[in-house]
Amino acid sequence: MTIQWFPGHMAKAKREVAEKLKLVDFVIELVDARAPLSSQNPMLHNTLQEKPKMMVLMKKDLADTQITSEWIEHFKEKGIPAVEIEANHKQDVQKVVQLAKELGKEKMDKLKAKGIRPRASRAMIIGIPNVGKSTLINRLANKKMAKTGDKPGVTTKQQWIKVKKEFELLDTPGILWPKFEEEEVGYRLAAIGTIKDQILPKEDVAAYVLNFLHQSYPDRLEERFSLENVDDMLEAFETIGKKRGCLESGGRINFEKVSDIILQDLRTGKLGMITLERPDS
């Protein structure tokens, strides 16, 4: 099943990224550490062309530490420097600054070799909606430069931001691609809250999460929801609903509330540190 959607402002944002790319020396791409491949924007790969790039795996505190290390190595093997961070940790933010300085230095050394006076290097920061871009920018600038929020699509326009005297950063709106060719990509992004809950049936996304937990983290499924298997999904929802008090009049289970609980437990880390895909999957 192809999941197709594309808000109009994202088409405009894509055009603006292409236009401004020639103004920057490198690109900082933010992905969600819980789904590092699914949260990359394939539509921007052609747009970015050969521009040097670094990857920042956001929300490392919610992702499986071992699998995050595998992803870091995966990107490095492809020649793309990468770091994992939690944007509220100063030391993690400094890792982004250091890596950006190293990428910018290469460009400045070339200018110097040509007899051109070095300037502050320039970077474009990109990422899908709700990846934590605004939070990171505010930490990099050490003041509130970008609006933050826990819902997708907070950033709506481009702006230049100075990161101390280290480099200049061009903020861009979060951009998603027009359609998800692989159904599972859509479910992963819906599960971690990248796309709005209205895009896919919430119960289907919650069922996807339960199936994934059963396959990859069965201990979490048992600890949090007292479930050993999800062969009968209706029964699994009813078990969780009774355990968590999701009852309507007459004792009926409110499946929407059960879905909310499953998704919120995943998104807030109450199910533990979980990653939805591995480099070799």
Short mmCIF file of N, CA, C and O in Angstrom, two decimals, residues 57-182:
data_model
loop_
_atom_site.label_atom_id
_atom_site.label_comp_id
_atom_site.label_asym_id
_atom_site.label_seq_id
_atom_site.Cartn_x
_atom_site.Cartn_y
_atom_site.Cartn_z
N LEU A 57 22.00 11.87 14.81
CA LEU A 57 20.92 10.97 15.25
C LEU A 57 20.31 11.56 16.52
O LEU A 57 20.94 11.55 17.58
N MET A 58 19.11 12.09 16.39
CA MET A 58 18.44 12.79 17.48
C MET A 58 17.70 11.80 18.40
O MET A 58 17.37 10.69 18.02
N LYS A 59 17.44 12.28 19.62
CA LYS A 59 16.63 11.51 20.60
C LYS A 59 17.28 10.18 20.96
O LYS A 59 16.62 9.15 21.05
N LYS A 60 18.61 10.22 21.16
CA LYS A 60 19.32 8.97 21.47
C LYS A 60 18.85 8.37 22.78
O LYS A 60 18.99 7.17 23.01
N ASP A 61 18.29 9.21 23.67
CA ASP A 61 17.82 8.72 24.97
C ASP A 61 16.60 7.82 24.84
O ASP A 61 16.25 7.11 25.77
N LEU A 62 15.94 7.84 23.66
CA LEU A 62 14.77 6.99 23.44
C LEU A 62 15.10 5.76 22.59
O LEU A 62 14.26 4.87 22.42
N ALA A 63 16.32 5.74 22.04
CA ALA A 63 16.70 4.67 21.10
C ALA A 63 17.57 3.62 21.77
O ALA A 63 18.24 3.89 22.77
N ASP A 64 17.59 2.44 21.19
CA ASP A 64 18.40 1.32 21.66
C ASP A 64 19.88 1.66 21.46
O ASP A 64 20.34 1.85 20.33
N THR A 65 20.64 1.72 22.56
CA THR A 65 22.03 2.18 22.51
C THR A 65 22.89 1.33 21.57
O THR A 65 23.67 1.87 20.77
N GLN A 66 22.73 0.02 21.64
CA GLN A 66 23.54 -0.87 20.80
C GLN A 66 23.25 -0.64 19.31
O GLN A 66 24.16 -0.56 18.48
N ILE A 67 21.98 -0.50 19.00
CA ILE A 67 21.63 -0.32 17.57
C ILE A 67 22.03 1.07 17.09
O ILE A 67 22.43 1.24 15.93
N THR A 68 22.00 2.05 17.98
CA THR A 68 22.47 3.39 17.59
C THR A 68 23.95 3.33 17.20
O THR A 68 24.37 3.94 16.21
N SER A 69 24.75 2.58 17.97
CA SER A 69 26.18 2.42 17.64
C SER A 69 26.34 1.78 16.27
O SER A 69 27.22 2.15 15.49
N GLU A 70 25.48 0.81 15.97
CA GLU A 70 25.55 0.15 14.66
C GLU A 70 25.26 1.15 13.53
O GLU A 70 25.89 1.13 12.48
N TRP A 71 24.29 2.05 13.78
CA TRP A 71 23.96 3.05 12.77
C TRP A 71 25.10 4.06 12.56
O TRP A 71 25.41 4.46 11.43
N ILE A 72 25.76 4.45 13.66
CA ILE A 72 26.88 5.39 13.55
C ILE A 72 27.97 4.77 12.67
O ILE A 72 28.51 5.44 11.77
N GLU A 73 28.29 3.50 12.91
CA GLU A 73 29.29 2.82 12.09
C GLU A 73 28.83 2.70 10.66
O GLU A 73 29.62 2.84 9.72
N HIS A 74 27.55 2.43 10.46
CA HIS A 74 26.98 2.29 9.12
C HIS A 74 27.20 3.58 8.31
O HIS A 74 27.65 3.53 7.15
N PHE A 75 26.91 4.71 8.92
CA PHE A 75 27.08 5.98 8.20
C PHE A 75 28.56 6.27 7.94
O PHE A 75 28.93 6.74 6.85
N LYS A 76 29.40 5.99 8.92
CA LYS A 76 30.84 6.24 8.75
C LYS A 76 31.40 5.39 7.62
O LYS A 76 32.26 5.85 6.85
N GLU A 77 30.94 4.16 7.51
CA GLU A 77 31.40 3.29 6.41
C GLU A 77 31.01 3.86 5.05
O GLU A 77 31.64 3.58 4.04
N LYS A 78 29.96 4.65 5.03
CA LYS A 78 29.53 5.30 3.78
C LYS A 78 30.21 6.65 3.58
O LYS A 78 29.86 7.40 2.66
N GLY A 79 31.14 6.99 4.49
CA GLY A 79 31.87 8.25 4.35
C GLY A 79 31.12 9.45 4.89
O GLY A 79 31.44 10.60 4.55
N ILE A 80 30.10 9.19 5.71
CA ILE A 80 29.30 10.28 6.28
C ILE A 80 29.54 10.34 7.79
O ILE A 80 29.15 9.42 8.51
N PRO A 81 30.21 11.38 8.29
CA PRO A 81 30.41 11.47 9.74
C PRO A 81 29.08 11.58 10.46
O PRO A 81 28.14 12.21 9.95
N ALA A 82 28.99 10.95 11.63
CA ALA A 82 27.70 10.93 12.33
C ALA A 82 27.90 10.98 13.84
O ALA A 82 28.90 10.49 14.36
N VAL A 83 26.96 11.59 14.52
CA VAL A 83 26.96 11.61 15.99
C VAL A 83 25.54 11.36 16.47
O VAL A 83 24.57 11.65 15.77
N GLU A 84 25.44 10.80 17.69
CA GLU A 84 24.14 10.60 18.31
C GLU A 84 24.03 11.58 19.47
O GLU A 84 25.01 11.78 20.19
N ILE A 85 22.87 12.21 19.62
CA ILE A 85 22.76 13.22 20.67
C ILE A 85 21.37 13.21 21.33
O ILE A 85 20.41 12.65 20.81
N GLU A 86 21.36 13.84 22.50
CA GLU A 86 20.11 14.24 23.16
C GLU A 86 20.23 15.75 23.26
O GLU A 86 21.15 16.28 23.89
N ALA A 87 19.36 16.47 22.60
CA ALA A 87 19.55 17.90 22.38
C ALA A 87 19.60 18.74 23.65
O ALA A 87 20.04 19.88 23.62
N ASN A 88 19.15 18.18 24.77
CA ASN A 88 19.19 18.95 26.01
C ASN A 88 20.48 18.76 26.79
O ASN A 88 20.65 19.35 27.86
N HIS A 89 21.39 17.93 26.26
CA HIS A 89 22.68 17.71 26.91
C HIS A 89 23.74 18.59 26.24
O HIS A 89 24.01 18.44 25.05
N LYS A 90 24.38 19.45 27.03
CA LYS A 90 25.36 20.38 26.48
C LYS A 90 26.51 19.65 25.80
O LYS A 90 27.00 20.07 24.74
N GLN A 91 26.98 18.57 26.42
CA GLN A 91 28.11 17.85 25.84
C GLN A 91 27.75 17.26 24.48
O GLN A 91 28.58 17.22 23.57
N ASP A 92 26.53 16.81 24.35
CA ASP A 92 26.09 16.26 23.06
C ASP A 92 26.03 17.37 22.00
O ASP A 92 26.43 17.17 20.85
N VAL A 93 25.51 18.52 22.40
CA VAL A 93 25.42 19.64 21.46
C VAL A 93 26.83 20.06 21.01
O VAL A 93 27.05 20.38 19.84
N GLN A 94 27.77 20.00 21.95
CA GLN A 94 29.15 20.36 21.60
C GLN A 94 29.74 19.39 20.58
O GLN A 94 30.55 19.77 19.74
N LYS A 95 29.30 18.14 20.63
CA LYS A 95 29.77 17.16 19.63
C LYS A 95 29.32 17.57 18.23
O LYS A 95 30.05 17.38 17.25
N VAL A 96 28.14 18.14 18.13
CA VAL A 96 27.65 18.62 16.83
C VAL A 96 28.51 19.79 16.35
O VAL A 96 28.91 19.85 15.18
N VAL A 97 28.82 20.71 17.28
CA VAL A 97 29.65 21.88 16.93
C VAL A 97 31.02 21.42 16.44
O VAL A 97 31.52 21.90 15.43
N GLN A 98 31.62 20.47 17.16
CA GLN A 98 32.96 20.01 16.81
C GLN A 98 32.98 19.35 15.43
O GLN A 98 33.86 19.63 14.61
N LEU A 99 32.00 18.52 15.18
CA LEU A 99 31.95 17.84 13.88
C LEU A 99 31.69 18.84 12.75
O LEU A 99 32.27 18.73 11.67
N ALA A 100 30.85 19.82 13.02
CA ALA A 100 30.58 20.86 12.01
C ALA A 100 31.84 21.68 11.73
O ALA A 100 32.12 22.04 10.57
N LYS A 101 32.62 21.96 12.77
CA LYS A 101 33.87 22.71 12.58
C LYS A 101 34.83 21.93 11.69
O LYS A 101 35.49 22.50 10.82
N GLU A 102 34.89 20.63 11.91
CA GLU A 102 35.79 19.80 11.10
C GLU A 102 35.36 19.79 9.64
O GLU A 102 36.19 19.85 8.73
N LEU A 103 34.06 19.74 9.39
CA LEU A 103 33.57 19.76 8.00
C LEU A 103 33.82 21.12 7.36
O LEU A 103 34.20 21.22 6.20
N GLY A 104 33.60 22.19 8.15
CA GLY A 104 33.80 23.53 7.61
C GLY A 104 35.26 23.84 7.36
O GLY A 104 35.60 24.59 6.43
N LYS A 105 36.15 23.26 8.16
CA LYS A 105 37.59 23.55 8.03
C LYS A 105 38.11 23.16 6.65
O LYS A 105 38.93 23.86 6.06
N GLU A 106 37.62 22.06 6.13
CA GLU A 106 38.06 21.62 4.81
C GLU A 106 37.81 22.69 3.75
O GLU A 106 38.65 23.00 2.92
N LYS A 107 36.62 23.28 3.81
CA LYS A 107 36.26 24.33 2.86
C LYS A 107 37.13 25.57 3.08
O LYS A 107 37.62 26.18 2.12
N MET A 108 37.33 25.94 4.36
CA MET A 108 38.11 27.14 4.64
C MET A 108 39.56 26.97 4.21
O MET A 108 40.21 27.90 3.73
N ASP A 109 40.10 25.74 4.38
CA ASP A 109 41.47 25.48 3.94
C ASP A 109 41.61 25.66 2.43
O ASP A 109 42.62 26.16 1.94
N LYS A 110 40.58 25.27 1.69
CA LYS A 110 40.60 25.43 0.23
C LYS A 110 40.60 26.91 -0.15
O LYS A 110 41.30 27.34 -1.05
N LEU A 111 39.79 27.70 0.58
CA LEU A 111 39.74 29.14 0.31
C LEU A 111 41.10 29.78 0.60
O LEU A 111 41.60 30.61 -0.16
N LYS A 112 41.69 29.35 1.71
CA LYS A 112 42.99 29.89 2.11
C LYS A 112 44.05 29.58 1.07
O LYS A 112 44.90 30.41 0.75
N ALA A 113 44.00 28.36 0.56
CA ALA A 113 44.97 27.94 -0.45
C ALA A 113 44.85 28.78 -1.72
O ALA A 113 45.81 28.95 -2.47
N LYS A 114 43.64 29.30 -1.98
CA LYS A 114 43.41 30.13 -3.16
C LYS A 114 43.69 31.60 -2.87
O LYS A 114 43.49 32.47 -3.73
N GLY A 115 44.16 31.89 -1.65
CA GLY A 115 44.45 33.28 -1.29
C GLY A 115 43.23 34.07 -0.89
O GLY A 115 43.28 35.30 -0.79
N ILE A 116 42.10 33.37 -0.66
CA ILE A 116 40.86 34.04 -0.27
C ILE A 116 40.78 34.07 1.25
O ILE A 116 41.06 33.07 1.92
N ARG A 117 40.39 35.22 1.81
CA ARG A 117 40.31 35.35 3.27
C ARG A 117 39.22 34.41 3.81
O ARG A 117 38.08 34.47 3.36
N PRO A 118 39.59 33.57 4.77
CA PRO A 118 38.60 32.63 5.32
C PRO A 118 37.43 33.38 5.98
O PRO A 118 37.60 34.48 6.50
N ARG A 119 36.26 32.80 5.93
CA ARG A 119 35.05 33.35 6.56
C ARG A 119 34.45 32.26 7.44
O ARG A 119 34.94 31.13 7.48
N ALA A 120 33.42 32.61 8.18
CA ALA A 120 32.71 31.60 8.95
C ALA A 120 32.06 30.60 7.99
O ALA A 120 31.47 31.01 6.98
N SER A 121 32.23 29.33 8.25
CA SER A 121 31.62 28.34 7.36
C SER A 121 30.10 28.38 7.51
O SER A 121 29.57 28.84 8.52
N ARG A 122 29.42 27.91 6.47
CA ARG A 122 27.95 27.98 6.44
C ARG A 122 27.37 26.58 6.25
O ARG A 122 27.82 25.83 5.40
N ALA A 123 26.36 26.31 7.03
CA ALA A 123 25.72 25.00 6.95
C ALA A 123 24.21 25.15 6.84
O ALA A 123 23.62 26.11 7.34
N MET A 124 23.61 24.20 6.16
CA MET A 124 22.15 24.13 6.11
C MET A 124 21.72 22.96 7.00
O MET A 124 22.30 21.87 6.93
N ILE A 125 20.76 23.20 7.85
CA ILE A 125 20.27 22.13 8.72
C ILE A 125 18.91 21.67 8.21
O ILE A 125 18.02 22.49 7.97
N ILE A 126 18.79 20.36 7.97
CA ILE A 126 17.54 19.83 7.44
C ILE A 126 17.08 18.64 8.28
O ILE A 126 17.88 18.03 8.99
N GLY A 127 15.84 18.33 8.19
CA GLY A 127 15.32 17.18 8.92
C GLY A 127 13.81 17.11 8.75
O GLY A 127 13.16 18.11 8.43
N ILE A 128 13.29 15.94 8.95
CA ILE A 128 11.85 15.77 8.83
C ILE A 128 11.15 16.46 10.00
O ILE A 128 11.78 16.76 11.01
N PRO A 129 9.86 16.72 9.91
CA PRO A 129 9.14 17.37 11.01
C PRO A 129 9.25 16.58 12.32
O PRO A 129 9.31 15.35 12.31
N ASN A 130 9.28 17.32 13.42
CA ASN A 130 9.25 16.72 14.77
C ASN A 130 10.48 15.89 15.10
O ASN A 130 10.42 15.05 16.00
N VAL A 131 11.59 16.16 14.40
CA VAL A 131 12.81 15.40 14.71
C VAL A 131 13.59 16.08 15.85
O VAL A 131 14.56 15.52 16.36
N GLY A 132 13.20 17.30 16.21
CA GLY A 132 13.88 18.03 17.28
C GLY A 132 14.81 19.11 16.76
O GLY A 132 15.71 19.58 17.47
N LYS A 133 14.59 19.54 15.52
CA LYS A 133 15.49 20.52 14.89
C LYS A 133 15.47 21.86 15.61
O LYS A 133 16.52 22.44 15.87
N SER A 134 14.29 22.34 15.94
CA SER A 134 14.19 23.64 16.60
C SER A 134 14.88 23.61 17.97
O SER A 134 15.55 24.57 18.35
N THR A 135 14.73 22.53 18.70
CA THR A 135 15.37 22.40 20.01
C THR A 135 16.89 22.46 19.86
O THR A 135 17.58 23.17 20.60
N LEU A 136 17.43 21.71 18.88
CA LEU A 136 18.88 21.71 18.67
C LEU A 136 19.37 23.10 18.26
O LEU A 136 20.41 23.56 18.74
N ILE A 137 18.64 23.76 17.37
CA ILE A 137 19.07 25.10 16.93
C ILE A 137 19.14 26.07 18.11
O ILE A 137 20.08 26.84 18.25
N ASN A 138 18.14 26.02 18.97
CA ASN A 138 18.16 26.89 20.14
C ASN A 138 19.34 26.59 21.05
O ASN A 138 19.93 27.50 21.63
N ARG A 139 19.71 25.32 21.16
CA ARG A 139 20.87 24.97 21.98
C ARG A 139 22.16 25.44 21.30
O ARG A 139 23.08 25.91 21.96
N LEU A 140 22.23 25.29 19.99
CA LEU A 140 23.43 25.73 19.27
C LEU A 140 23.61 27.24 19.36
O LEU A 140 24.71 27.75 19.54
N ALA A 141 22.50 27.97 19.24
CA ALA A 141 22.55 29.43 19.29
C ALA A 141 22.61 29.94 20.72
O ALA A 141 22.87 31.13 20.94
N ASN A 142 22.36 29.05 21.68
CA ASN A 142 22.34 29.41 23.10
C ASN A 142 21.28 30.45 23.42
O ASN A 142 21.42 31.26 24.33
N LYS A 143 20.23 30.50 22.64
CA LYS A 143 19.08 31.36 22.89
C LYS A 143 17.94 30.88 22.01
O LYS A 143 18.15 30.08 21.09
N LYS A 144 16.75 31.37 22.31
CA LYS A 144 15.60 30.90 21.56
C LYS A 144 15.53 31.57 20.19
O LYS A 144 15.19 32.74 20.07
N MET A 145 15.89 30.79 19.16
CA MET A 145 15.84 31.31 17.79
C MET A 145 14.71 30.66 17.00
O MET A 145 14.19 31.22 16.05
N ALA A 146 14.35 29.43 17.38
CA ALA A 146 13.33 28.69 16.62
C ALA A 146 12.24 28.22 17.56
O ALA A 146 12.49 27.89 18.72
N LYS A 147 11.02 28.19 17.07
CA LYS A 147 9.91 27.70 17.86
C LYS A 147 10.05 26.19 18.03
O LYS A 147 10.49 25.49 17.13
N THR A 148 9.69 25.71 19.22
CA THR A 148 9.73 24.27 19.46
C THR A 148 8.33 23.77 19.77
O THR A 148 7.46 24.53 20.16
N GLY A 149 8.14 22.46 19.58
CA GLY A 149 6.84 21.88 19.88
C GLY A 149 6.89 20.38 19.74
O GLY A 149 7.83 19.84 19.16
N ASP A 150 5.93 19.68 20.31
CA ASP A 150 5.94 18.22 20.23
C ASP A 150 5.06 17.71 19.11
O ASP A 150 4.74 16.53 19.05
N LYS A 151 4.64 18.62 18.23
CA LYS A 151 3.86 18.18 17.08
C LYS A 151 4.62 18.51 15.80
O LYS A 151 5.40 19.46 15.76
N PRO A 152 4.41 17.72 14.72
CA PRO A 152 5.14 17.94 13.48
C PRO A 152 4.82 19.30 12.87
O PRO A 152 3.72 19.83 13.00
N GLY A 153 5.87 19.87 12.17
CA GLY A 153 5.63 21.03 11.34
C GLY A 153 5.67 22.35 12.05
O GLY A 153 4.98 23.30 11.67
N VAL A 154 6.51 22.49 13.11
CA VAL A 154 6.57 23.75 13.85
C VAL A 154 7.31 24.81 13.05
O VAL A 154 6.91 25.97 12.99
N THR A 155 8.46 24.44 12.43
CA THR A 155 9.24 25.39 11.64
C THR A 155 8.60 25.56 10.27
O THR A 155 8.37 24.59 9.56
N THR A 156 8.33 26.83 9.87
CA THR A 156 7.64 27.04 8.59
C THR A 156 8.42 27.90 7.62
O THR A 156 8.00 28.08 6.48
N LYS A 157 9.55 28.49 8.03
CA LYS A 157 10.31 29.33 7.10
C LYS A 157 11.80 29.21 7.37
O LYS A 157 12.23 28.73 8.42
N GLN A 158 12.62 29.67 6.41
CA GLN A 158 14.05 29.59 6.55
C GLN A 158 14.58 30.81 7.30
O GLN A 158 14.03 31.89 7.21
N GLN A 159 15.70 30.62 8.03
CA GLN A 159 16.34 31.74 8.69
C GLN A 159 17.80 31.40 8.95
O GLN A 159 18.17 30.25 9.14
N TRP A 160 18.69 32.46 8.93
CA TRP A 160 20.11 32.29 9.22
C TRP A 160 20.34 32.48 10.70
O TRP A 160 19.79 33.38 11.32
N ILE A 161 21.19 31.63 11.29
CA ILE A 161 21.47 31.68 12.72
C ILE A 161 22.98 31.56 12.93
O ILE A 161 23.63 30.67 12.35
N LYS A 162 23.53 32.44 13.78
CA LYS A 162 24.96 32.36 14.09
C LYS A 162 25.19 31.44 15.27
O LYS A 162 24.53 31.57 16.30
N VAL A 163 26.10 30.49 15.11
CA VAL A 163 26.45 29.57 16.20
C VAL A 163 27.79 30.05 16.76
O VAL A 163 28.85 29.70 16.25
N LYS A 164 27.70 30.91 17.80
CA LYS A 164 28.89 31.56 18.37
C LYS A 164 29.69 32.16 17.21
O LYS A 164 29.18 32.84 16.38
N LYS A 165 31.01 31.87 17.17
CA LYS A 165 31.80 32.34 16.04
C LYS A 165 32.25 31.16 15.18
O LYS A 165 33.15 31.29 14.36
N GLU A 166 31.58 30.03 15.41
CA GLU A 166 32.03 28.79 14.77
C GLU A 166 31.53 28.66 13.34
O GLU A 166 32.28 28.36 12.43
N PHE A 167 30.23 28.88 13.14
CA PHE A 167 29.67 28.77 11.78
C PHE A 167 28.29 29.39 11.75
O PHE A 167 27.72 29.76 12.79
N GLU A 168 27.77 29.58 10.55
CA GLU A 168 26.42 30.12 10.37
C GLU A 168 25.52 28.99 9.89
O GLU A 168 25.92 28.16 9.07
N LEU A 169 24.31 29.03 10.39
CA LEU A 169 23.38 27.92 10.15
C LEU A 169 22.12 28.43 9.46
O LEU A 169 21.52 29.41 9.90
N LEU A 170 21.75 27.78 8.38
CA LEU A 170 20.50 28.11 7.70
C LEU A 170 19.43 27.10 8.11
O LEU A 170 19.51 25.93 7.75
N ASP A 171 18.46 27.58 8.86
CA ASP A 171 17.36 26.71 9.29
C ASP A 171 16.37 26.56 8.14
O ASP A 171 16.18 27.47 7.33
N THR A 172 15.76 25.39 8.03
CA THR A 172 14.76 25.14 6.98
C THR A 172 13.55 24.45 7.60
O THR A 172 13.68 23.77 8.62
N PRO A 173 12.39 24.61 7.02
CA PRO A 173 11.23 23.87 7.54
C PRO A 173 11.41 22.37 7.38
O PRO A 173 12.10 21.91 6.48
N GLY A 174 10.83 21.61 8.28
CA GLY A 174 10.86 20.16 8.15
C GLY A 174 10.12 19.74 6.89
O GLY A 174 9.05 20.24 6.60
N ILE A 175 10.73 18.83 6.13
CA ILE A 175 10.12 18.42 4.86
C ILE A 175 9.92 16.92 4.83
O ILE A 175 10.85 16.15 5.07
N LEU A 176 8.73 16.50 4.53
CA LEU A 176 8.46 15.09 4.28
C LEU A 176 8.27 14.88 2.78
O LEU A 176 8.03 15.82 2.03
N TRP A 177 8.40 13.65 2.34
CA TRP A 177 8.27 13.36 0.92
C TRP A 177 6.81 13.05 0.59
O TRP A 177 6.01 12.76 1.48
N PRO A 178 6.46 13.11 -0.74
CA PRO A 178 5.04 13.05 -1.11
C PRO A 178 4.34 11.75 -0.74
O PRO A 178 3.15 11.74 -0.46
N LYS A 179 5.06 10.65 -0.74
CA LYS A 179 4.39 9.38 -0.46
C LYS A 179 5.41 8.38 0.09
O LYS A 179 6.60 8.46 -0.18
N PHE A 180 4.93 7.44 0.86
CA PHE A 180 5.79 6.40 1.39
C PHE A 180 5.59 5.15 0.53
O PHE A 180 4.53 4.53 0.55
N GLU A 181 6.64 4.83 -0.26
CA GLU A 181 6.53 3.66 -1.14
C GLU A 181 6.40 2.38 -0.33
O GLU A 181 5.72 1.44 -0.71
N GLU A 182 7.11 2.32 0.81
CA GLU A 182 7.05 1.15 1.67
C GLU A 182 6.10 1.44 2.83
O GLU A 182 6.28 2.40 3.57
#
